[in-house]
Amino acid sequence: MSIVLFSGSVAFITSFIGLLPQIIKSLKTRSTQDLSMIMLINYLICSLAWIIYGSSTDSFFVISSNVVGLIVSLLLILLKRYYDARCN
């Protein structure tokens, strides 16, 4: 396995599991009070920037791992808005 394939696979997997524990906890507890919206928005912007960069360099792993990060961060933002609105 080449170093590019290995590191790309690691990036994809870690992008997916990076925020997964937060999603699971949020769904179990039905609370997102402990999550920072600024951090989630920063993660979303970062993923968007990497997708743009990956598109300009035709890097499959940069694009795919950050699309996953974008989806995960967007899901957490939606959960945070939903659960925080319910609590208020």
XYZ file of C-alpha atoms in Angstrom:
88
model
C 0.000 0.000 0.000
C 1.423 3.366 -0.971
C 1.889 6.138 1.569
C -0.617 8.304 -0.328
C -3.307 5.619 -0.188
C -2.558 4.901 3.476
C -2.551 8.537 4.591
C -5.648 9.294 2.509
C -7.475 6.376 4.107
C -6.448 7.534 7.582
C -7.657 11.067 6.800
C -11.006 9.740 5.572
C -11.542 7.521 8.627
C -10.475 10.121 11.172
C -12.655 12.786 9.530
C -15.610 10.473 9.923
C -14.969 9.410 13.498
C -13.739 12.809 14.691
C -17.168 14.161 15.594
C -19.060 10.850 15.613
C -18.908 10.496 19.432
C -20.532 13.933 19.724
C -23.344 12.918 17.377
C -23.974 9.713 19.323
C -23.930 11.545 22.669
C -26.219 14.285 21.364
C -28.735 11.763 20.075
C -28.644 9.714 23.303
C -28.912 12.655 25.702
C -30.979 14.853 23.391
C -28.796 17.733 24.458
C -26.103 19.778 22.759
C -25.596 22.349 25.509
C -21.928 21.387 25.865
C -21.144 21.862 22.174
C -19.674 25.127 20.964
C -21.464 26.509 17.907
C -18.336 28.504 17.041
C -16.281 25.294 16.954
C -18.862 23.585 14.737
C -19.018 26.517 12.319
C -15.212 26.644 12.250
C -15.102 22.912 11.423
C -17.668 23.481 8.655
C -15.709 26.396 7.134
C -12.468 24.432 7.383
C -14.039 21.464 5.575
C -15.378 23.759 2.840
C -11.964 25.339 2.353
C -10.298 21.917 2.099
C -12.923 20.754 -0.408
C -12.170 23.784 -2.582
C -8.438 23.140 -2.270
C -8.883 19.428 -2.994
C -10.960 20.242 -6.056
C -8.295 22.558 -7.400
C -5.591 19.914 -6.929
C -7.762 16.957 -7.993
C -7.097 15.178 -4.696
C -9.721 12.497 -4.121
C -8.760 11.947 -0.481
C -8.759 15.640 0.425
C -12.190 16.060 -1.159
C -13.776 12.866 0.196
C -12.510 13.161 3.758
C -13.651 16.763 3.971
C -17.048 16.054 2.433
C -17.508 13.603 5.300
C -16.316 16.252 7.775
C -18.699 18.771 6.232
C -21.674 16.409 6.539
C -20.827 15.490 10.129
C -20.370 19.112 11.197
C -23.560 20.162 9.401
C -25.471 17.385 11.154
C -24.161 18.540 14.528
C -25.064 22.156 13.748
C -28.611 21.072 12.905
C -28.836 18.950 16.056
C -27.542 21.844 18.148
C -30.077 24.270 16.700
C -32.894 21.755 17.225
C -32.034 20.683 20.771
C -31.085 24.177 21.961
C -34.375 25.572 20.610
C -36.288 22.841 22.453
C -34.647 23.748 25.746
C -35.480 27.452 25.498
